[in-house]
PDB file of C-alpha atoms and ligand atoms in Angstrom:
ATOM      1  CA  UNK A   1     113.680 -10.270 -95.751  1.00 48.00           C
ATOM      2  CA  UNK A   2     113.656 -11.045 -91.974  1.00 52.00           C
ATOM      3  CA  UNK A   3     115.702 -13.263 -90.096  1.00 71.00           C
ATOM      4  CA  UNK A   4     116.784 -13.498 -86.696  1.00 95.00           C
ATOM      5  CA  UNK A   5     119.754 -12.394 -87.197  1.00 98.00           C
ATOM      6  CA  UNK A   6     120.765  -9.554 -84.154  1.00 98.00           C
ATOM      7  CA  UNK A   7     123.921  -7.465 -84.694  1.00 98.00           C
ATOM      8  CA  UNK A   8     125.005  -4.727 -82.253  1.00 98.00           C
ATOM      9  CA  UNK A   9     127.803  -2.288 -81.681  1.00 98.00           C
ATOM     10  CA  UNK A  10     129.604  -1.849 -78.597  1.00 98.00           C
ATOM     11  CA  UNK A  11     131.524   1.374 -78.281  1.00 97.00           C
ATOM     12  CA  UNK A  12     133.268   2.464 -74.400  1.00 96.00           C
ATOM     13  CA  UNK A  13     132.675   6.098 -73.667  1.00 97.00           C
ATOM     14  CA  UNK A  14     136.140   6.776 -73.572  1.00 94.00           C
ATOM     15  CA  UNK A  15     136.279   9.265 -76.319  1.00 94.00           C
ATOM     16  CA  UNK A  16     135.042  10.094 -79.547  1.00 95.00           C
ATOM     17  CA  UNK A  17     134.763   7.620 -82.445  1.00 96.00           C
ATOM     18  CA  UNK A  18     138.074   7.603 -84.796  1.00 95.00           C
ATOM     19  CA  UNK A  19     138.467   5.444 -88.122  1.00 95.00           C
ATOM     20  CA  UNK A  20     139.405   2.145 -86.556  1.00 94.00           C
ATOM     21  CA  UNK A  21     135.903   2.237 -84.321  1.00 96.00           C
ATOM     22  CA  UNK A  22     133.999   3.134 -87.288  1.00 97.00           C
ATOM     23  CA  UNK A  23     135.324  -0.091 -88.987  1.00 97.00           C
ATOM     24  CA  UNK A  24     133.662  -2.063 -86.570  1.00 98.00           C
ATOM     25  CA  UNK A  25     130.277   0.008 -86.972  1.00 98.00           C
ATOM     26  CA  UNK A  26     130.315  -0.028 -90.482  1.00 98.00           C
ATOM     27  CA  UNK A  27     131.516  -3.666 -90.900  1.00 98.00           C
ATOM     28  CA  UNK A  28     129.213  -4.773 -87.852  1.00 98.00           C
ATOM     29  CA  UNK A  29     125.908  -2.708 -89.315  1.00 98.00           C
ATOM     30  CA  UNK A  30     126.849  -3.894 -93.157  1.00 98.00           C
ATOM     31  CA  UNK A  31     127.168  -7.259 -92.313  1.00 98.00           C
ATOM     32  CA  UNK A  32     123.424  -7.581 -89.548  1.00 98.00           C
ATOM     33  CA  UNK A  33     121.683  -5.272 -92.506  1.00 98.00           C
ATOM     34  CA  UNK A  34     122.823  -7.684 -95.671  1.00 98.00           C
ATOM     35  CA  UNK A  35     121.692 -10.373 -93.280  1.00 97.00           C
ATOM     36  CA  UNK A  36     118.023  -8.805 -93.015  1.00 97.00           C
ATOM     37  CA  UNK A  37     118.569  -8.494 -89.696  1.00 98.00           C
ATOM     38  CA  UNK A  38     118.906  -6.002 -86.689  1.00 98.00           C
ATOM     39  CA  UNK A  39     121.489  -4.219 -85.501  1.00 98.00           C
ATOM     40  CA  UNK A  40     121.709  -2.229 -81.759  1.00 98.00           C
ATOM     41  CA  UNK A  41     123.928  -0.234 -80.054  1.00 98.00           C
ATOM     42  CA  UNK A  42     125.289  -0.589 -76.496  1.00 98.00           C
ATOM     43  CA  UNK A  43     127.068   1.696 -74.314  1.00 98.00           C
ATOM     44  CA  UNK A  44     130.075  -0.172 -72.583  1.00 98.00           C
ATOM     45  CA  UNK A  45     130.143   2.749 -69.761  1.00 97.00           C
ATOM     46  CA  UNK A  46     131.500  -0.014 -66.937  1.00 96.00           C
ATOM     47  CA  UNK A  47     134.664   1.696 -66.373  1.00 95.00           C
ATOM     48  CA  UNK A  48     134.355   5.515 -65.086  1.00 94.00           C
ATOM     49  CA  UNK A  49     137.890   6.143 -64.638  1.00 93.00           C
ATOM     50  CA  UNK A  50     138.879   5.469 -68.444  1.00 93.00           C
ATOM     51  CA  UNK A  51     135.175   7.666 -69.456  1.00 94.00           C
ATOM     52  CA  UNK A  52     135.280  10.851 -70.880  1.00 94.00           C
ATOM     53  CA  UNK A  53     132.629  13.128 -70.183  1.00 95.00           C
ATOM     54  CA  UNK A  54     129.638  13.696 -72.827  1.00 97.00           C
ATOM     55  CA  UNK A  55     131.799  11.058 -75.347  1.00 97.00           C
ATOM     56  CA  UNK A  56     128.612   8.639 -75.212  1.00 98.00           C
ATOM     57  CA  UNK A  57     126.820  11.449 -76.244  1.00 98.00           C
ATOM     58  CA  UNK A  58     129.179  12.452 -78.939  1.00 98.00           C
ATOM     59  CA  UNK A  59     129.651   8.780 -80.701  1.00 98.00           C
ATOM     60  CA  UNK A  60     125.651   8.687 -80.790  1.00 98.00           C
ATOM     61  CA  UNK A  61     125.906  11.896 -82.668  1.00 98.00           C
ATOM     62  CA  UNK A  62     128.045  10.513 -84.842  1.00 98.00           C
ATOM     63  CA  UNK A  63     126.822   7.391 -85.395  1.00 98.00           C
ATOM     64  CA  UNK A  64     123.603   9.218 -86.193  1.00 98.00           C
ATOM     65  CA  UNK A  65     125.460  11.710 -89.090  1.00 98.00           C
ATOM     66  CA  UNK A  66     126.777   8.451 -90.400  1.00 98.00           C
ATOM     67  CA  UNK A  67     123.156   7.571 -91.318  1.00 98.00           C
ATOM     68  CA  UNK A  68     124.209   4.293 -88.551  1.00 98.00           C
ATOM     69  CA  UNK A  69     120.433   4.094 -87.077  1.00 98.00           C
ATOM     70  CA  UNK A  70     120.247   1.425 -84.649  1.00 98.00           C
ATOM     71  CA  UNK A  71     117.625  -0.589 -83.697  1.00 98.00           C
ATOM     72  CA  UNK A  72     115.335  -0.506 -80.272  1.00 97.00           C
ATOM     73  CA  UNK A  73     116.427   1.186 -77.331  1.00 97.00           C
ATOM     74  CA  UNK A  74     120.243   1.896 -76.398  1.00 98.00           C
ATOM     75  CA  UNK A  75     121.401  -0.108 -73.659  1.00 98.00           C
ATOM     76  CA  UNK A  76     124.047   1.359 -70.949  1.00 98.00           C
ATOM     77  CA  UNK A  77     126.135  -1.022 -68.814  1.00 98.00           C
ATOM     78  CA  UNK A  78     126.201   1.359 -65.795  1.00 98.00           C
ATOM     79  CA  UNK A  79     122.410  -0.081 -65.644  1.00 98.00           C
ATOM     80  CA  UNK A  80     123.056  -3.136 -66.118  1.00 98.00           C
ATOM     81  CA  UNK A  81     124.658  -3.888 -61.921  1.00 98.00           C
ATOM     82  CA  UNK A  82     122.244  -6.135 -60.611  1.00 98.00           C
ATOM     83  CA  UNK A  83     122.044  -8.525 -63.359  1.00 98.00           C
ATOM     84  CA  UNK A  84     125.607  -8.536 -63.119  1.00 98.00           C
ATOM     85  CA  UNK A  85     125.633  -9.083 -59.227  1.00 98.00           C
ATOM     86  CA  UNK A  86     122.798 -11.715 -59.720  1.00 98.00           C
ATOM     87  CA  UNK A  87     124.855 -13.752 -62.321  1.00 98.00           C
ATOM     88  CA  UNK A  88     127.831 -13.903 -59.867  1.00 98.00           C
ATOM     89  CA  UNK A  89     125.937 -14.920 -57.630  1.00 98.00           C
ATOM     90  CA  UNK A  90     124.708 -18.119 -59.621  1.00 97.00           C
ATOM     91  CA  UNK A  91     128.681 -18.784 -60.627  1.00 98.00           C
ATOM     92  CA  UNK A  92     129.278 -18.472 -57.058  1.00 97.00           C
ATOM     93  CA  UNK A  93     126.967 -20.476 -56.066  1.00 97.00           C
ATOM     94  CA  UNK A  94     128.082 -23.049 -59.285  1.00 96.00           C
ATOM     95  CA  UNK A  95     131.365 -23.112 -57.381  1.00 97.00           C
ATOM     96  CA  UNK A  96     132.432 -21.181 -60.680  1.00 98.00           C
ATOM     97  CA  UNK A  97     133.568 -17.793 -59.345  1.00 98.00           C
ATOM     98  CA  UNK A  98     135.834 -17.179 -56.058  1.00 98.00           C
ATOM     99  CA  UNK A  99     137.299 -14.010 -54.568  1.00 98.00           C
ATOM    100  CA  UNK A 100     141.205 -13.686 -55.219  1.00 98.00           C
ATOM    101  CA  UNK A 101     143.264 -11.491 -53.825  1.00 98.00           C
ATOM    102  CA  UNK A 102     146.309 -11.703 -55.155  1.00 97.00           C
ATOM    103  CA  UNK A 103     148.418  -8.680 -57.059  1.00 96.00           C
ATOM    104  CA  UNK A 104     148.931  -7.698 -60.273  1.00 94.00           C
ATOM    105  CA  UNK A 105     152.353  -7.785 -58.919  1.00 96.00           C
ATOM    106  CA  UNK A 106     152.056 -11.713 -58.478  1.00 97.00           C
ATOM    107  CA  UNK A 107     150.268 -12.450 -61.415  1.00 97.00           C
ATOM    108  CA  UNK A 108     152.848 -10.527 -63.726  1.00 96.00           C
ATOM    109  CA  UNK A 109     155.836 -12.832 -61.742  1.00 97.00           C
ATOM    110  CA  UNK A 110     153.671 -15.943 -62.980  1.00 96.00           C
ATOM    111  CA  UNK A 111     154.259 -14.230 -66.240  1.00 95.00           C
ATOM    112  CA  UNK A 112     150.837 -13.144 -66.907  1.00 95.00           C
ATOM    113  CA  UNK A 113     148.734 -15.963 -66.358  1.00 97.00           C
ATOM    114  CA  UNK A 114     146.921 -16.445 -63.396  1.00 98.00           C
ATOM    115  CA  UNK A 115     147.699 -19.823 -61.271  1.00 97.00           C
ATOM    116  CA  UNK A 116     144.801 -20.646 -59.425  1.00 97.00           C
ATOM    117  CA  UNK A 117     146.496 -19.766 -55.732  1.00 98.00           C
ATOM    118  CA  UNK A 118     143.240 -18.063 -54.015  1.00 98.00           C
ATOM    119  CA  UNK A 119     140.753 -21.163 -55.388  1.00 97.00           C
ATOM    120  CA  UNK A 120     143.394 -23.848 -54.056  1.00 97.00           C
ATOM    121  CA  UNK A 121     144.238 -21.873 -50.796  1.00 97.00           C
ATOM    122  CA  UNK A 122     141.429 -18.941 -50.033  1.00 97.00           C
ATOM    123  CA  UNK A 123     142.272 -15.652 -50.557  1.00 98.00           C
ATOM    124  CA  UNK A 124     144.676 -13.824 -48.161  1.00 97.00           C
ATOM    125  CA  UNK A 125     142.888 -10.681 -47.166  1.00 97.00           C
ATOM    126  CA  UNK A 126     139.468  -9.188 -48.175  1.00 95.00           C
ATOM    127  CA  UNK A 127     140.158  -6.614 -50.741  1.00 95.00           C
ATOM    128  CA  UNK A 128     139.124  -9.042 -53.100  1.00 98.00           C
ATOM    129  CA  UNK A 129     138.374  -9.231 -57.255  1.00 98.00           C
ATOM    130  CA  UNK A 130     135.945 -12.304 -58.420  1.00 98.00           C
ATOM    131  CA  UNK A 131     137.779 -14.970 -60.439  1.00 98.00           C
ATOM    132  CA  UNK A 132     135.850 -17.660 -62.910  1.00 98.00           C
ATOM    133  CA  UNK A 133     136.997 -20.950 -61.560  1.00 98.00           C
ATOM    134  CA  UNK A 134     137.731 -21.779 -65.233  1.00 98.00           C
ATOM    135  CA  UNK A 135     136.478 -25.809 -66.085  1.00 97.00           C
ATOM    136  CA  UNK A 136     135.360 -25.127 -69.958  1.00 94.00           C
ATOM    137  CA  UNK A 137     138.409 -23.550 -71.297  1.00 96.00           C
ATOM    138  CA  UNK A 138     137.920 -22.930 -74.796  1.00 97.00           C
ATOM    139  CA  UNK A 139     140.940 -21.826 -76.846  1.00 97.00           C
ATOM    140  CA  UNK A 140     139.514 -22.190 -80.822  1.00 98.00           C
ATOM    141  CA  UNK A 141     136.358 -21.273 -82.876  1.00 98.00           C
ATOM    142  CA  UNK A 142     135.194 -20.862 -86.052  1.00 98.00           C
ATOM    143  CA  UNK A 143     135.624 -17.719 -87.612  1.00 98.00           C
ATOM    144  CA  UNK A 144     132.743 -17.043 -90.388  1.00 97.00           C
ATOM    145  CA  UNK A 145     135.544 -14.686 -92.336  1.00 97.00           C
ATOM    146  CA  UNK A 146     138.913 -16.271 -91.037  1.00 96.00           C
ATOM    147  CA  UNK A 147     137.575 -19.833 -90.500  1.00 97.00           C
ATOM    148  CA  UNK A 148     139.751 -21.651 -87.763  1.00 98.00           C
ATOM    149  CA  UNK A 149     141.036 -19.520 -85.060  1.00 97.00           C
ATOM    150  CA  UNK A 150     143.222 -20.495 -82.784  1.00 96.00           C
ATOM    151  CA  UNK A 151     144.762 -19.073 -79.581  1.00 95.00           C
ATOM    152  CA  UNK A 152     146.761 -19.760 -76.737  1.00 95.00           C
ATOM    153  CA  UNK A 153     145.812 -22.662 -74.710  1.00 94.00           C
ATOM    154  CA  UNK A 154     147.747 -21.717 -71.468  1.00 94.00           C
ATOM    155  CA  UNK A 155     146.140 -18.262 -71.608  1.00 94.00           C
ATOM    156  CA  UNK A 156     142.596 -19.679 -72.551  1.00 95.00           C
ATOM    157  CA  UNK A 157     142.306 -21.858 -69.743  1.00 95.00           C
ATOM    158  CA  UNK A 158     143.306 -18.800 -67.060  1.00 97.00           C
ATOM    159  CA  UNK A 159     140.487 -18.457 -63.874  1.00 98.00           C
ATOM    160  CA  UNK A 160     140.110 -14.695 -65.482  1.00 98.00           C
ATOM    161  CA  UNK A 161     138.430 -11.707 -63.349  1.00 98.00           C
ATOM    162  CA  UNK A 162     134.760 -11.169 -63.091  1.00 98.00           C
ATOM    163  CA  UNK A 163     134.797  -8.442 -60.863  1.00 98.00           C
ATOM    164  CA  UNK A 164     137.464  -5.989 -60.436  1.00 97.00           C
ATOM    165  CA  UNK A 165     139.375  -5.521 -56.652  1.00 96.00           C
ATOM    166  CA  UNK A 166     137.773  -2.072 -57.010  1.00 95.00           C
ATOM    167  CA  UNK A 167     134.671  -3.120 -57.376  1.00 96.00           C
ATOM    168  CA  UNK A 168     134.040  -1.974 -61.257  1.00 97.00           C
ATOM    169  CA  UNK A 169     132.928  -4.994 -63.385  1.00 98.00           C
ATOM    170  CA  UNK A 170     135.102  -6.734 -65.733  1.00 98.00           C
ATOM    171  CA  UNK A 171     134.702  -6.142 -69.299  1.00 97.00           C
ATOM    172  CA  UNK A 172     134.294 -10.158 -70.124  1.00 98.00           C
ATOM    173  CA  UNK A 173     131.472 -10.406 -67.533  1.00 98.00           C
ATOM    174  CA  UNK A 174     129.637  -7.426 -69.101  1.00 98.00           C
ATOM    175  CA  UNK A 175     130.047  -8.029 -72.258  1.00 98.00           C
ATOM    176  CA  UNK A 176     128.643 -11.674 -72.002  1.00 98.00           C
ATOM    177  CA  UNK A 177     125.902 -11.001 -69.933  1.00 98.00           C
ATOM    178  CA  UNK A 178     124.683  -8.132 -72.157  1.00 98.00           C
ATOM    179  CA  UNK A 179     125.202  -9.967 -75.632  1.00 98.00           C
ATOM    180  CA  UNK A 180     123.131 -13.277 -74.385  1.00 98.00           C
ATOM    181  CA  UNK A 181     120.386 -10.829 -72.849  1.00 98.00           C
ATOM    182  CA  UNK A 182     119.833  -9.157 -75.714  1.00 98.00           C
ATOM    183  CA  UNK A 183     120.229 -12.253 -77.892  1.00 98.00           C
ATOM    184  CA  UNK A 184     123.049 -11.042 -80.050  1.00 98.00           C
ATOM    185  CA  UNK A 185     123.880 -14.265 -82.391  1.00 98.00           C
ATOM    186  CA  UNK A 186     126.888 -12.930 -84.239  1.00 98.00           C
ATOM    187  CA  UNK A 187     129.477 -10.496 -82.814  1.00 98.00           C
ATOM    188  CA  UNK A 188     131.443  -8.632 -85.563  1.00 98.00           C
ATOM    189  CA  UNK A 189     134.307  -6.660 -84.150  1.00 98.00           C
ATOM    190  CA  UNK A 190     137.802  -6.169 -84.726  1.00 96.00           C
ATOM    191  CA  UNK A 191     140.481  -8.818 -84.152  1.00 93.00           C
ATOM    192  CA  UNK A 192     142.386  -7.179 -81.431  1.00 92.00           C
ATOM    193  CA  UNK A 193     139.374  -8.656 -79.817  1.00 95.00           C
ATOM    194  CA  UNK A 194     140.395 -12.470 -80.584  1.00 95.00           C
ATOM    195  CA  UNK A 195     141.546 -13.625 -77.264  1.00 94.00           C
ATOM    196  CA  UNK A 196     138.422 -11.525 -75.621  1.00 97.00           C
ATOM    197  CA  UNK A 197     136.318 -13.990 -78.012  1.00 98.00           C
ATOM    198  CA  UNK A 198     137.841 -17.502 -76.478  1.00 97.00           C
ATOM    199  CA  UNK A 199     137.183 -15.783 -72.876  1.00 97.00           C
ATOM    200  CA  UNK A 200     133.941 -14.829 -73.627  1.00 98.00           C
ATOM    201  CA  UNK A 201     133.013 -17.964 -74.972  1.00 98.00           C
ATOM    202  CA  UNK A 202     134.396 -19.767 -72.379  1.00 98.00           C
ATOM    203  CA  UNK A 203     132.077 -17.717 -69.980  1.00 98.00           C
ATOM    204  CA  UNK A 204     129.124 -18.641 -72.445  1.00 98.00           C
ATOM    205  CA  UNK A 205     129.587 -22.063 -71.715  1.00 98.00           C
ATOM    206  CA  UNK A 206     130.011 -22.180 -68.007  1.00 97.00           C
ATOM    207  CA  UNK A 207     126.584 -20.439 -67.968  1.00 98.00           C
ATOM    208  CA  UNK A 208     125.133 -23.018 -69.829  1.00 97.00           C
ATOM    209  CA  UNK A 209     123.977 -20.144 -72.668  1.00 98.00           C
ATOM    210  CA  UNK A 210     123.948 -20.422 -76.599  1.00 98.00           C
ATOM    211  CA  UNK A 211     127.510 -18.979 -77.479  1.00 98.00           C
ATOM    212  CA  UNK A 212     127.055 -15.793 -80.390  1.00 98.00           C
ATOM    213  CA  UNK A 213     129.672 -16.522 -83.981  1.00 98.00           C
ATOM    214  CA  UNK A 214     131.935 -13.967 -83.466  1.00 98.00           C
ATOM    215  CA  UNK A 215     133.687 -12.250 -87.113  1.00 98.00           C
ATOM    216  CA  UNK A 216     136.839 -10.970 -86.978  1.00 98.00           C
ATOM    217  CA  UNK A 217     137.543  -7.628 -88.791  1.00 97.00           C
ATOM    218  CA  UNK A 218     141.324  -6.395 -89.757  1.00 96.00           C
ATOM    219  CA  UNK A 219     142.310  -4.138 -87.493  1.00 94.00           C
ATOM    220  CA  UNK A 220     143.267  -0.592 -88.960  1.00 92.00           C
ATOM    221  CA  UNK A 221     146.863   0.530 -87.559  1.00 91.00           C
ATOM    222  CA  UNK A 222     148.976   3.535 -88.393  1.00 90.00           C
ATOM    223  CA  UNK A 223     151.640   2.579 -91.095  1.00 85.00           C
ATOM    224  CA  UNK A 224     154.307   1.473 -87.939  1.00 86.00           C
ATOM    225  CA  UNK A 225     152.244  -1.020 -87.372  1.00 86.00           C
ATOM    226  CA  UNK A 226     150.280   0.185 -84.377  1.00 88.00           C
ATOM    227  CA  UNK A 227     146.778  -0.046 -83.572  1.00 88.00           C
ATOM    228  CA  UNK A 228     144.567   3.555 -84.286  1.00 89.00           C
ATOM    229  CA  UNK A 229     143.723   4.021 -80.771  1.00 83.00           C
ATOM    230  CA  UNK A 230     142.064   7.407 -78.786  1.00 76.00           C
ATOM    231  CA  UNK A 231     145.602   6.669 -76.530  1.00 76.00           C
ATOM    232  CA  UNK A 232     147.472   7.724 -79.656  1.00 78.00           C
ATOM    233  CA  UNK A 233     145.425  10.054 -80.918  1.00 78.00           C
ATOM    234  CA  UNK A 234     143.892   8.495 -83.554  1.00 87.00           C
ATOM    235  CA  UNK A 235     141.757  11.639 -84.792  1.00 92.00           C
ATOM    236  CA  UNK A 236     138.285  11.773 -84.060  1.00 96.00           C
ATOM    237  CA  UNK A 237     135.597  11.248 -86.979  1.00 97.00           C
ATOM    238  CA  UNK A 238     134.550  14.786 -88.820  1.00 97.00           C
ATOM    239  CA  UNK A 239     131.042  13.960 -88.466  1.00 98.00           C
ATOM    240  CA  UNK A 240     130.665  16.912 -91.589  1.00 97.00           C
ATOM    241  CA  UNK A 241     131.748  14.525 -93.934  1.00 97.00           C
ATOM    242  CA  UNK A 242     130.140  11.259 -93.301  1.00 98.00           C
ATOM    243  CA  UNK A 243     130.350  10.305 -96.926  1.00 98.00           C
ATOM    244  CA  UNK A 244     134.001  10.413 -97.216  1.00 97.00           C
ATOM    245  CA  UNK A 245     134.402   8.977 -94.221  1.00 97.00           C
ATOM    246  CA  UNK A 246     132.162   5.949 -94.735  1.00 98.00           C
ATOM    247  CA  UNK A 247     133.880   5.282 -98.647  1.00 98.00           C
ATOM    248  CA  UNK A 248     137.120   4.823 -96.617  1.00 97.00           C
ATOM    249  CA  UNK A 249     135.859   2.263 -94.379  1.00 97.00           C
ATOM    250  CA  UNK A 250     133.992   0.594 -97.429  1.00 98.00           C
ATOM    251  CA  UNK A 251     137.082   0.508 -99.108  1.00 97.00           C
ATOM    252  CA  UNK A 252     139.113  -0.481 -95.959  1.00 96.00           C
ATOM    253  CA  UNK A 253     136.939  -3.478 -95.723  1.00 98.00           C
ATOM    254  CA  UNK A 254     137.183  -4.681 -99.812  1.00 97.00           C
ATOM    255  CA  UNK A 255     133.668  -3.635-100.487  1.00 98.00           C
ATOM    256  CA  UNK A 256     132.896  -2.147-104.096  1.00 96.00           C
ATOM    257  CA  UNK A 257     132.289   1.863-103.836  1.00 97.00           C
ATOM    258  CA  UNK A 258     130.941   3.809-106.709  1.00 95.00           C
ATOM    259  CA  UNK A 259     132.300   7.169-108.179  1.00 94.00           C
ATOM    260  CA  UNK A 260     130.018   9.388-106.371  1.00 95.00           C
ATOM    261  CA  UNK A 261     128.987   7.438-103.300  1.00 97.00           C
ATOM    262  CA  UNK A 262     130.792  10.148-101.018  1.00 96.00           C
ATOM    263  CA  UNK A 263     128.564  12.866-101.858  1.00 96.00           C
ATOM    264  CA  UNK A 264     125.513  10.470-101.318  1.00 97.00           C
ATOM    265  CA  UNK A 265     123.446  11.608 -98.409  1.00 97.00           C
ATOM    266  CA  UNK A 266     124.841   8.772 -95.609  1.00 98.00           C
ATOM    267  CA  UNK A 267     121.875   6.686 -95.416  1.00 98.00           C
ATOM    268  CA  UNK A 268     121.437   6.258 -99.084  1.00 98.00           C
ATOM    269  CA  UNK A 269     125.178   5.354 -99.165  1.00 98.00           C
ATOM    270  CA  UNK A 270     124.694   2.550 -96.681  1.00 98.00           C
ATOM    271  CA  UNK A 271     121.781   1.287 -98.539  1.00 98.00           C
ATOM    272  CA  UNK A 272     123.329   1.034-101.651  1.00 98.00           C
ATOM    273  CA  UNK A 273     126.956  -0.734 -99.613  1.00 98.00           C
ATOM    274  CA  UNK A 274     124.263  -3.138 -97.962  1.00 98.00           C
ATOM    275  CA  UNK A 275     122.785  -4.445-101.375  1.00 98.00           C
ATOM    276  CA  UNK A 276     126.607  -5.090-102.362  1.00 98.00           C
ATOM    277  CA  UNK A 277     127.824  -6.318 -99.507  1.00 98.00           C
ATOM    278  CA  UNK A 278     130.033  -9.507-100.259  1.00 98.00           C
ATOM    279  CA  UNK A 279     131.700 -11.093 -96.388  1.00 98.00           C
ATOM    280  CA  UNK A 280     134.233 -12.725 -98.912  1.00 97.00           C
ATOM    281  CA  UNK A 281     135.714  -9.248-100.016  1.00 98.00           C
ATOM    282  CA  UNK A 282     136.544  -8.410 -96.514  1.00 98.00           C
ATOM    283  CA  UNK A 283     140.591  -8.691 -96.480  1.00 96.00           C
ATOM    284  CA  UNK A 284     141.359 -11.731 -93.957  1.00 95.00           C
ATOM    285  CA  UNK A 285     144.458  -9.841 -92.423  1.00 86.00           C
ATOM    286  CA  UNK A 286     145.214  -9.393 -88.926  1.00 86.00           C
ATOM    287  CA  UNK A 287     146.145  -5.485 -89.079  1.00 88.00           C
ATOM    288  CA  UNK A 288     146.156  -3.474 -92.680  1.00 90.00           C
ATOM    289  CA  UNK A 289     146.911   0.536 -92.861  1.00 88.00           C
ATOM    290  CA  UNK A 290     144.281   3.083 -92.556  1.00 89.00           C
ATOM    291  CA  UNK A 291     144.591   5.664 -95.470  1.00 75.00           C
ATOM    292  CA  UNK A 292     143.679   8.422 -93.272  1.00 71.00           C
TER     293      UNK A 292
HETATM  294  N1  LIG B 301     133.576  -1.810 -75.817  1.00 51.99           N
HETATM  295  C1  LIG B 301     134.645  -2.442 -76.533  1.00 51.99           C
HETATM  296  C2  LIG B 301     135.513  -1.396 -77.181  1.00 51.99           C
HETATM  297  O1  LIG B 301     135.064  -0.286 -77.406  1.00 51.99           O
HETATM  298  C3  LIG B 301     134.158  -3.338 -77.656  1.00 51.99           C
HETATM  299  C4  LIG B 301     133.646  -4.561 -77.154  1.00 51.99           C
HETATM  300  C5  LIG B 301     133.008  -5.507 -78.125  1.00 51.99           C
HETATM  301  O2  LIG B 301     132.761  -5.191 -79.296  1.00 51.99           O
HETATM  302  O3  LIG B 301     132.730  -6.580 -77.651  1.00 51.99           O
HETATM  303  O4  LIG B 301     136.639  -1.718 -77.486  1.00 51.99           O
END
């Protein structure tokens, strides 16, 4: 079976894969295999200060133990700065994007949501960040797994940044730019990510650019209720025992594991989850516990 479906997944370099990133991998590789399709992998190195050294490295290794084999060639964001520059330039000259210069001070006294001040007035000095001048505020989509999402208007329709005041590229702009170019048509991540998704296809549509589907996965938290993060030391992945590791996130995400599969050799295992795999099983709630 071929289709055109294209999956990818999008780790940041800033440390080694724990359980709650190998959800996404798992759910994001299950779901672009069962679809016939292809699945890639993309480096989201834009932010050197949050990077850890040799951690792209390291989640390619594991990826790799997990018998995770991506399609094509990897692609690294910290290529990627012209075609960022050059699509900034088209919004800019779109009257879509405008330096800013206000604070982080002054946009946390608006309480969080930007107000528009630098597009109405000019900015006030030039250590500028690039704002979307925001006309195509999206704020809902349609979830294949959750179905209607909704999220906050006033939020949604924010001028968000482009380009950081220190020059680093924003997240939003990256990850846009990069999906569309390598013609990505569904995102499945985790749903931390849900008011990423509204920006994102917000940006889509000010480009003029076929928008991905973006699916939702629970997000794994500790049993307080917080997110498994590398901030608090969610532990990394043993890549020695990939098969364990992968029948927790199969069972994390309702899929039907056999006695047995854990001692299959990892690429068998994912063949066999692939041939099973059933989107409806996936449980459709915003966090659940990782048995760890
Ligand atoms: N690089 C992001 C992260 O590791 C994921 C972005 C995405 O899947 O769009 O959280």
């Amino acid at each position: 079976m071929t289709t055109s479906y294209i999956g990818r997944f999008a780790p940041s370099p800033s440390g080694p894969l724990h359980f709650g990133s190998l959800i996404a991998a798992v759910g994001s590789y299950l779901r672009a295999r069962a679809e016939g399709g292809q699945w890639l992998v993309r480096i989201e190195d834009i932010d050197p200060p949050r990077e850890v050294a040799g951690a792209a490295d390291r989640i390619l290794r594991t990826l790799d133990a997990h018998g995770l084999h991506w399609d094509g060639s990897l692609l690294y964001q910290s290529d990627r700065s012209e075609r960022y520059d050059a699509i900034l330039n088209d919004l800019t000259k779109l009257g879509l994007c405008y330096p800013c210069s206000c604070t982080r001070k002054r946009v946390q006294s608006l309480g969080g949501v930007y107000d528009g001040r630098c597009r109405l007035h000019g900015p006030e000095n030039d250590q500028v960040a690039l704002r979307l001048h925001n006309t195509a505020a999206i704020a809902a989509f349609d979830d294949p797994l959750l179905g209607r999402t909704e999220t906050d208007p006033h939020f949604a329709g924010e001028d968000f940044i482009l380009k950081r005041r220190d020059g680093l590229y924003a997240y939003q702009l990256a990850v846009v730019v990069d999906d569309h170019d390598q013609g990505i048509t569904e995102v499945v991540r985790g749903n931390d990510l849900l008011e990423a998704t509204v920006r994102q296809l917000t940006l889509f549509q000010q480009l003029d650019w076929p928008a991905p589907a973006y699916l939702h996965l629970p997000l794994a938290v500790w049993s307080d209720g917080n997110k498994l993060s590398k901030q608090n030391h969610a532990p990394a992945l043993d890549d020695a025992t990939p098969g364990a590791n992968l029948v927790r996130a199969l069972t994390f995400l309702g899929q039907p594991v056999e006695p047995g599969w854990a001692h299959l050799p990892p690429g068998e295992l994912l063949e066999q989850a692939v041939s099973r795999f059933d989107l409806d099983r996936i449980p459709r709630q915003r966090n659940l516990p990782a048995a760890l």
